PDB file of C-alpha atoms in Angstrom:
ATOM      1  CA  UNK A   8      -9.941   1.653 -11.424  1.00 98.00           C
ATOM      2  CA  UNK A   9      -6.161   1.775 -11.704  1.00 98.00           C
ATOM      3  CA  UNK A  10      -3.983  -0.052  -9.166  1.00 98.00           C
ATOM      4  CA  UNK A  11      -0.241  -0.711  -9.168  1.00 98.00           C
ATOM      5  CA  UNK A  12       0.486  -3.141  -6.326  1.00 98.00           C
ATOM      6  CA  UNK A  13       4.031  -4.316  -5.808  1.00 98.00           C
ATOM      7  CA  UNK A  14       6.273  -6.018  -3.311  1.00 98.00           C
ATOM      8  CA  UNK A  15       8.956  -3.335  -3.388  1.00 98.00           C
ATOM      9  CA  UNK A  16       8.574   0.088  -4.959  1.00 98.00           C
ATOM     10  CA  UNK A  17       8.300  -0.139  -8.770  1.00 98.00           C
ATOM     11  CA  UNK A  18       9.338  -3.774  -8.942  1.00 98.00           C
ATOM     12  CA  UNK A  19      10.798  -4.369 -12.412  1.00 98.00           C
ATOM     13  CA  UNK A  20       7.983  -2.419 -14.071  1.00 98.00           C
ATOM     14  CA  UNK A  21       8.364   1.309 -13.522  1.00 96.00           C
ATOM     15  CA  UNK A  22       7.344   1.936 -17.144  1.00 96.00           C
ATOM     16  CA  UNK A  23       3.947   0.327 -16.481  1.00 97.00           C
ATOM     17  CA  UNK A  24       3.368   2.739 -13.595  1.00 98.00           C
ATOM     18  CA  UNK A  25       4.082   5.651 -15.913  1.00 97.00           C
ATOM     19  CA  UNK A  26       1.607   4.224 -18.433  1.00 97.00           C
ATOM     20  CA  UNK A  27      -1.083   3.961 -15.750  1.00 97.00           C
ATOM     21  CA  UNK A  28      -0.436   7.498 -14.567  1.00 96.00           C
ATOM     22  CA  UNK A  29      -0.473   8.867 -18.109  1.00 93.00           C
ATOM     23  CA  UNK A  30       2.422  11.190 -17.322  1.00 88.00           C
ATOM     24  CA  UNK A  31       4.439  11.779 -14.173  1.00 93.00           C
ATOM     25  CA  UNK A  32       2.955  14.627 -12.165  1.00 95.00           C
ATOM     26  CA  UNK A  33       2.014  15.420  -8.572  1.00 98.00           C
ATOM     27  CA  UNK A  34       1.733  12.373  -6.309  1.00 98.00           C
ATOM     28  CA  UNK A  35       0.578  12.151  -2.690  1.00 98.00           C
ATOM     29  CA  UNK A  36       3.016  10.071  -0.649  1.00 98.00           C
ATOM     30  CA  UNK A  37       1.406   8.247   2.290  1.00 98.00           C
ATOM     31  CA  UNK A  38       3.914   6.765   4.731  1.00 98.00           C
ATOM     32  CA  UNK A  39       1.620   5.981   7.669  1.00 98.00           C
ATOM     33  CA  UNK A  40       2.504   2.294   7.575  1.00 98.00           C
ATOM     34  CA  UNK A  41       5.643   3.500   9.402  1.00 98.00           C
ATOM     35  CA  UNK A  42       3.808   5.303  12.206  1.00 98.00           C
ATOM     36  CA  UNK A  43       4.859   2.696  14.778  1.00 97.00           C
ATOM     37  CA  UNK A  44       8.517   3.505  14.063  1.00 96.00           C
ATOM     38  CA  UNK A  45       8.869   7.259  14.708  1.00 95.00           C
ATOM     39  CA  UNK A  46      12.658   7.255  14.664  1.00 95.00           C
ATOM     40  CA  UNK A  47      12.660   5.766  11.145  1.00 93.00           C
ATOM     41  CA  UNK A  48       9.670   7.669   9.744  1.00 94.00           C
ATOM     42  CA  UNK A  49      11.457  10.563   8.069  1.00 94.00           C
ATOM     43  CA  UNK A  50      14.217   8.446   6.556  1.00 94.00           C
ATOM     44  CA  UNK A  51      11.598   6.029   5.212  1.00 93.00           C
ATOM     45  CA  UNK A  52       9.781   8.900   3.538  1.00 94.00           C
ATOM     46  CA  UNK A  53      12.963  10.325   2.051  1.00 94.00           C
ATOM     47  CA  UNK A  54      13.942   6.950   0.656  1.00 95.00           C
ATOM     48  CA  UNK A  55      10.769   6.996  -1.469  1.00 97.00           C
ATOM     49  CA  UNK A  56      10.818  10.654  -2.515  1.00 97.00           C
ATOM     50  CA  UNK A  57      14.137  10.280  -4.337  1.00 96.00           C
ATOM     51  CA  UNK A  58      13.144   7.458  -6.754  1.00 97.00           C
ATOM     52  CA  UNK A  59       9.768   9.093  -7.406  1.00 98.00           C
ATOM     53  CA  UNK A  60      11.489  12.341  -8.383  1.00 97.00           C
ATOM     54  CA  UNK A  61      13.871  10.418 -10.646  1.00 96.00           C
ATOM     55  CA  UNK A  62      10.832   9.106 -12.533  1.00 96.00           C
ATOM     56  CA  UNK A  63       9.595  12.652 -13.008  1.00 97.00           C
ATOM     57  CA  UNK A  64       6.928  12.755 -10.289  1.00 98.00           C
ATOM     58  CA  UNK A  65       6.473  15.687  -7.927  1.00 98.00           C
ATOM     59  CA  UNK A  66       5.903  13.924  -4.577  1.00 98.00           C
ATOM     60  CA  UNK A  67       4.223  15.606  -1.629  1.00 98.00           C
ATOM     61  CA  UNK A  68       3.857  13.905   1.754  1.00 98.00           C
ATOM     62  CA  UNK A  69       0.260  13.493   2.908  1.00 98.00           C
ATOM     63  CA  UNK A  70       0.287  12.465   6.576  1.00 98.00           C
ATOM     64  CA  UNK A  71      -3.056  10.867   7.476  1.00 98.00           C
ATOM     65  CA  UNK A  72      -2.504  11.805  11.119  1.00 98.00           C
ATOM     66  CA  UNK A  73      -3.307  15.374  10.090  1.00 98.00           C
ATOM     67  CA  UNK A  74      -6.809  14.265   9.057  1.00 98.00           C
ATOM     68  CA  UNK A  75      -7.957  12.044  11.913  1.00 97.00           C
ATOM     69  CA  UNK A  76     -11.742  12.219  12.137  1.00 97.00           C
ATOM     70  CA  UNK A  77     -11.878  14.540   9.107  1.00 97.00           C
ATOM     71  CA  UNK A  78     -12.987  12.316   6.216  1.00 98.00           C
ATOM     72  CA  UNK A  79     -14.349  15.143   4.055  1.00 98.00           C
ATOM     73  CA  UNK A  80     -11.066  17.012   4.296  1.00 98.00           C
ATOM     74  CA  UNK A  81      -8.920  14.000   3.451  1.00 98.00           C
ATOM     75  CA  UNK A  82     -11.098  13.326   0.409  1.00 98.00           C
ATOM     76  CA  UNK A  83     -10.747  16.919  -0.753  1.00 98.00           C
ATOM     77  CA  UNK A  84      -6.990  16.720  -0.295  1.00 98.00           C
ATOM     78  CA  UNK A  85      -6.684  13.446  -2.184  1.00 98.00           C
ATOM     79  CA  UNK A  86      -8.710  14.902  -5.047  1.00 98.00           C
ATOM     80  CA  UNK A  87      -5.876  17.358  -5.625  1.00 98.00           C
ATOM     81  CA  UNK A  88      -3.601  14.541  -6.825  1.00 98.00           C
ATOM     82  CA  UNK A  89      -3.743  12.383  -9.968  1.00 98.00           C
ATOM     83  CA  UNK A  90      -1.779   9.671  -8.149  1.00 98.00           C
ATOM     84  CA  UNK A  91      -1.137   8.369  -4.667  1.00 98.00           C
ATOM     85  CA  UNK A  92       1.938   6.417  -3.529  1.00 98.00           C
ATOM     86  CA  UNK A  93       1.535   4.302  -0.383  1.00 98.00           C
ATOM     87  CA  UNK A  94       4.771   2.882   0.978  1.00 98.00           C
ATOM     88  CA  UNK A  95       5.402  -0.249   2.985  1.00 97.00           C
ATOM     89  CA  UNK A  96       5.650  -0.757   6.725  1.00 97.00           C
ATOM     90  CA  UNK A  97       3.061  -2.384   8.972  1.00 98.00           C
ATOM     91  CA  UNK A  98      -0.145  -3.338   7.133  1.00 98.00           C
ATOM     92  CA  UNK A  99      -2.244  -3.226  10.308  1.00 98.00           C
ATOM     93  CA  UNK A 100      -1.024   0.245  11.267  1.00 98.00           C
ATOM     94  CA  UNK A 101      -1.689   1.530   7.753  1.00 98.00           C
ATOM     95  CA  UNK A 102      -5.218   0.096   7.808  1.00 98.00           C
ATOM     96  CA  UNK A 103      -5.917   1.746  11.149  1.00 98.00           C
ATOM     97  CA  UNK A 104      -4.776   5.142   9.890  1.00 98.00           C
ATOM     98  CA  UNK A 105      -6.824   4.737   6.714  1.00 98.00           C
ATOM     99  CA  UNK A 106      -9.907   4.132   8.863  1.00 98.00           C
ATOM    100  CA  UNK A 107      -9.209   6.867  11.422  1.00 98.00           C
ATOM    101  CA  UNK A 108      -8.813   9.512   8.723  1.00 98.00           C
ATOM    102  CA  UNK A 109     -11.477   8.253   6.328  1.00 98.00           C
ATOM    103  CA  UNK A 110      -8.879   7.712   3.606  1.00 98.00           C
ATOM    104  CA  UNK A 111     -10.231   4.189   3.095  1.00 98.00           C
ATOM    105  CA  UNK A 112     -13.655   5.529   2.108  1.00 98.00           C
ATOM    106  CA  UNK A 113     -12.172   8.364   0.057  1.00 98.00           C
ATOM    107  CA  UNK A 114      -9.858   6.069  -1.890  1.00 98.00           C
ATOM    108  CA  UNK A 115     -12.638   3.619  -2.670  1.00 98.00           C
ATOM    109  CA  UNK A 116     -14.710   6.505  -3.999  1.00 98.00           C
ATOM    110  CA  UNK A 117     -11.922   8.118  -6.018  1.00 98.00           C
ATOM    111  CA  UNK A 118     -10.802   4.819  -7.507  1.00 98.00           C
ATOM    112  CA  UNK A 119     -14.366   3.980  -8.525  1.00 98.00           C
ATOM    113  CA  UNK A 120     -14.475   7.356 -10.298  1.00 98.00           C
ATOM    114  CA  UNK A 121     -11.058   6.668 -11.861  1.00 98.00           C
ATOM    115  CA  UNK A 122     -10.012  10.022 -10.415  1.00 98.00           C
ATOM    116  CA  UNK A 123      -6.507   8.820  -9.529  1.00 98.00           C
ATOM    117  CA  UNK A 124      -4.096   5.927  -9.802  1.00 98.00           C
ATOM    118  CA  UNK A 125      -3.188   4.075  -6.595  1.00 98.00           C
ATOM    119  CA  UNK A 126       0.351   2.742  -6.333  1.00 98.00           C
ATOM    120  CA  UNK A 127       1.318   0.864  -3.194  1.00 98.00           C
ATOM    121  CA  UNK A 128       4.015  -1.565  -2.203  1.00 98.00           C
ATOM    122  CA  UNK A 129       4.308  -4.142   0.563  1.00 98.00           C
ATOM    123  CA  UNK A 130       1.843  -2.901   3.232  1.00 98.00           C
ATOM    124  CA  UNK A 131       0.555  -0.395   0.690  1.00 98.00           C
ATOM    125  CA  UNK A 132      -0.375  -3.314  -1.557  1.00 98.00           C
ATOM    126  CA  UNK A 133      -1.638  -5.674   1.160  1.00 98.00           C
ATOM    127  CA  UNK A 134      -4.096  -3.064   2.485  1.00 98.00           C
ATOM    128  CA  UNK A 135      -6.097  -3.377  -0.756  1.00 98.00           C
ATOM    129  CA  UNK A 136      -6.815  -7.091  -0.244  1.00 98.00           C
ATOM    130  CA  UNK A 137      -9.962  -8.641   1.305  1.00 98.00           C
ATOM    131  CA  UNK A 138      -8.378  -9.400   4.699  1.00 98.00           C
ATOM    132  CA  UNK A 139      -5.078  -9.737   6.520  1.00 98.00           C
ATOM    133  CA  UNK A 140      -5.313 -13.204   8.059  1.00 97.00           C
ATOM    134  CA  UNK A 141      -1.852 -14.713   7.813  1.00 97.00           C
ATOM    135  CA  UNK A 142      -0.062 -11.367   7.488  1.00 97.00           C
ATOM    136  CA  UNK A 143       0.331 -11.309  11.276  1.00 98.00           C
ATOM    137  CA  UNK A 144       3.207 -13.733  10.706  1.00 95.00           C
ATOM    138  CA  UNK A 145       5.031 -10.861   8.995  1.00 96.00           C
ATOM    139  CA  UNK A 146       3.538  -7.663  10.473  1.00 98.00           C
ATOM    140  CA  UNK A 147       2.797  -7.295  14.190  1.00 98.00           C
ATOM    141  CA  UNK A 148      -0.840  -6.284  14.801  1.00 98.00           C
ATOM    142  CA  UNK A 149       0.025  -5.261  18.369  1.00 97.00           C
ATOM    143  CA  UNK A 150       1.851  -2.204  16.998  1.00 98.00           C
ATOM    144  CA  UNK A 151      -1.539  -0.678  16.201  1.00 98.00           C
ATOM    145  CA  UNK A 152      -2.446  -0.103  19.846  1.00 97.00           C
ATOM    146  CA  UNK A 153       0.786   1.733  20.585  1.00 95.00           C
ATOM    147  CA  UNK A 154       0.825   3.781  17.375  1.00 97.00           C
ATOM    148  CA  UNK A 155      -2.890   4.506  16.942  1.00 97.00           C
ATOM    149  CA  UNK A 156      -4.611   3.837  20.265  1.00 97.00           C
ATOM    150  CA  UNK A 157      -7.177   1.510  18.681  1.00 98.00           C
ATOM    151  CA  UNK A 158      -7.580  -2.207  18.131  1.00 98.00           C
ATOM    152  CA  UNK A 159      -6.186  -3.689  14.910  1.00 98.00           C
ATOM    153  CA  UNK A 160      -8.549  -4.321  12.024  1.00 98.00           C
ATOM    154  CA  UNK A 161      -8.335  -7.459   9.928  1.00 98.00           C
ATOM    155  CA  UNK A 162     -10.359  -6.306   6.930  1.00 98.00           C
ATOM    156  CA  UNK A 163      -8.673  -4.782   3.919  1.00 98.00           C
ATOM    157  CA  UNK A 164     -10.248  -2.429   1.412  1.00 98.00           C
ATOM    158  CA  UNK A 165     -11.189  -5.420  -0.736  1.00 98.00           C
ATOM    159  CA  UNK A 166     -10.367  -3.796  -4.069  1.00 98.00           C
ATOM    160  CA  UNK A 167      -8.625  -6.959  -5.244  1.00 98.00           C
ATOM    161  CA  UNK A 168     -10.067 -10.418  -4.712  1.00 97.00           C
ATOM    162  CA  UNK A 169      -7.170 -12.237  -3.094  1.00 98.00           C
ATOM    163  CA  UNK A 170      -4.425 -11.837  -0.537  1.00 98.00           C
ATOM    164  CA  UNK A 171      -0.926 -10.639  -1.350  1.00 98.00           C
ATOM    165  CA  UNK A 172       2.314 -12.052   0.037  1.00 98.00           C
ATOM    166  CA  UNK A 173       5.152  -9.588  -0.596  1.00 98.00           C
ATOM    167  CA  UNK A 174       8.924 -10.034  -0.478  1.00 97.00           C
ATOM    168  CA  UNK A 175       8.976 -13.656  -1.605  1.00 97.00           C
ATOM    169  CA  UNK A 176      12.592 -14.893  -1.468  1.00 96.00           C
ATOM    170  CA  UNK A 177      13.738 -11.314  -0.862  1.00 97.00           C
ATOM    171  CA  UNK A 178      16.915 -10.269   0.966  1.00 94.00           C
ATOM    172  CA  UNK A 179      14.568  -8.196   3.165  1.00 92.00           C
ATOM    173  CA  UNK A 180      13.078 -11.474   4.484  1.00 95.00           C
ATOM    174  CA  UNK A 181      16.080 -13.505   5.663  1.00 95.00           C
ATOM    175  CA  UNK A 182      13.885 -15.731   7.838  1.00 96.00           C
ATOM    176  CA  UNK A 183      11.761 -16.811   4.885  1.00 96.00           C
ATOM    177  CA  UNK A 184       8.489 -15.731   6.526  1.00 97.00           C
ATOM    178  CA  UNK A 185       6.862 -14.945   3.180  1.00 98.00           C
ATOM    179  CA  UNK A 186       7.747 -18.353   1.754  1.00 97.00           C
ATOM    180  CA  UNK A 187       6.254 -20.024   4.834  1.00 98.00           C
ATOM    181  CA  UNK A 188       3.066 -17.956   4.505  1.00 98.00           C
ATOM    182  CA  UNK A 189       2.742 -19.004   0.865  1.00 98.00           C
ATOM    183  CA  UNK A 190       2.986 -22.650   1.931  1.00 98.00           C
ATOM    184  CA  UNK A 191       0.265 -22.074   4.518  1.00 98.00           C
ATOM    185  CA  UNK A 192      -2.025 -20.411   1.970  1.00 98.00           C
ATOM    186  CA  UNK A 193      -1.440 -23.179  -0.571  1.00 98.00           C
ATOM    187  CA  UNK A 194      -2.140 -25.838   2.063  1.00 98.00           C
ATOM    188  CA  UNK A 195      -5.386 -24.111   3.063  1.00 97.00           C
ATOM    189  CA  UNK A 196      -6.451 -23.481  -0.531  1.00 98.00           C
ATOM    190  CA  UNK A 197      -6.498 -19.697  -0.048  1.00 97.00           C
ATOM    191  CA  UNK A 198      -6.233 -17.641  -3.261  1.00 97.00           C
ATOM    192  CA  UNK A 199      -3.261 -15.305  -3.172  1.00 98.00           C
ATOM    193  CA  UNK A 200      -0.545 -13.638  -5.174  1.00 98.00           C
ATOM    194  CA  UNK A 201       3.014 -14.404  -4.093  1.00 98.00           C
ATOM    195  CA  UNK A 202       5.183 -11.499  -5.207  1.00 98.00           C
ATOM    196  CA  UNK A 203       8.931 -11.296  -5.462  1.00 98.00           C
ATOM    197  CA  UNK A 204      10.409  -7.821  -5.303  1.00 98.00           C
ATOM    198  CA  UNK A 205      10.223  -7.703  -9.137  1.00 98.00           C
ATOM    199  CA  UNK A 206       6.527  -8.596  -9.425  1.00 98.00           C
ATOM    200  CA  UNK A 207       3.612  -6.179  -9.734  1.00 98.00           C
ATOM    201  CA  UNK A 208      -0.165  -6.692  -9.774  1.00 98.00           C
ATOM    202  CA  UNK A 209      -1.759  -4.201 -12.156  1.00 98.00           C
ATOM    203  CA  UNK A 210      -5.496  -3.493 -12.243  1.00 98.00           C
ATOM    204  CA  UNK A 211      -6.457  -1.355 -15.226  1.00 98.00           C
ATOM    205  CA  UNK A 212     -10.205  -1.091 -15.610  1.00 97.00           C
ATOM    206  CA  UNK A 213     -11.597  -4.617 -15.913  1.00 95.00           C
ATOM    207  CA  UNK A 214      -8.174  -6.174 -16.481  1.00 97.00           C
ATOM    208  CA  UNK A 215      -5.968  -7.638 -13.742  1.00 98.00           C
ATOM    209  CA  UNK A 216      -2.444  -8.715 -14.674  1.00 98.00           C
ATOM    210  CA  UNK A 217       0.508 -10.023 -12.674  1.00 98.00           C
ATOM    211  CA  UNK A 218       3.757  -8.722 -14.150  1.00 98.00           C
ATOM    212  CA  UNK A 219       6.745 -10.954 -13.379  1.00 96.00           C
TER     213      UNK A 219
END
């Protein structure tokens, strides 16, 4: 299993992503964490396509809304890519769209086969954790009902063993919500990774490393 989980895009470790991928090639870009913000959706996608192309990748948008209730088809589509890039947004919305399309099951299967590398940042990283309790202080679970027509889920894919707090001390978090969540997790004794926008959690086979 190969995972590249960051707070913001490549963090300070774009070379490590290239090492995991083997060589830059086609990559499926999943931006459904932004589905609750339709007016910003396209600009959010574009803002990720440009840096991926600069690294040598050939990004192609894969909109999970095109595969709702079609898990076999989304798996077949994902199998066409050696890498997937899952951008940030709302963790709860992303989880709902993973479940509605069957991408959650497909990604678990493909990662177990080592058929692709998964790179995700912010919500795209948090969705791989055991659960989202605490993240509601940063992401609004109520956006799921409006964007997806279902109730929010609180379980992650569980492919890493602890929670992730992104954007620690980041200019994108002027209210310090991530720092407060870290304090809450520490006080409760909850295992977690607190990531600045430079940090990346890398899972490569049996090895898990936090790059600072």
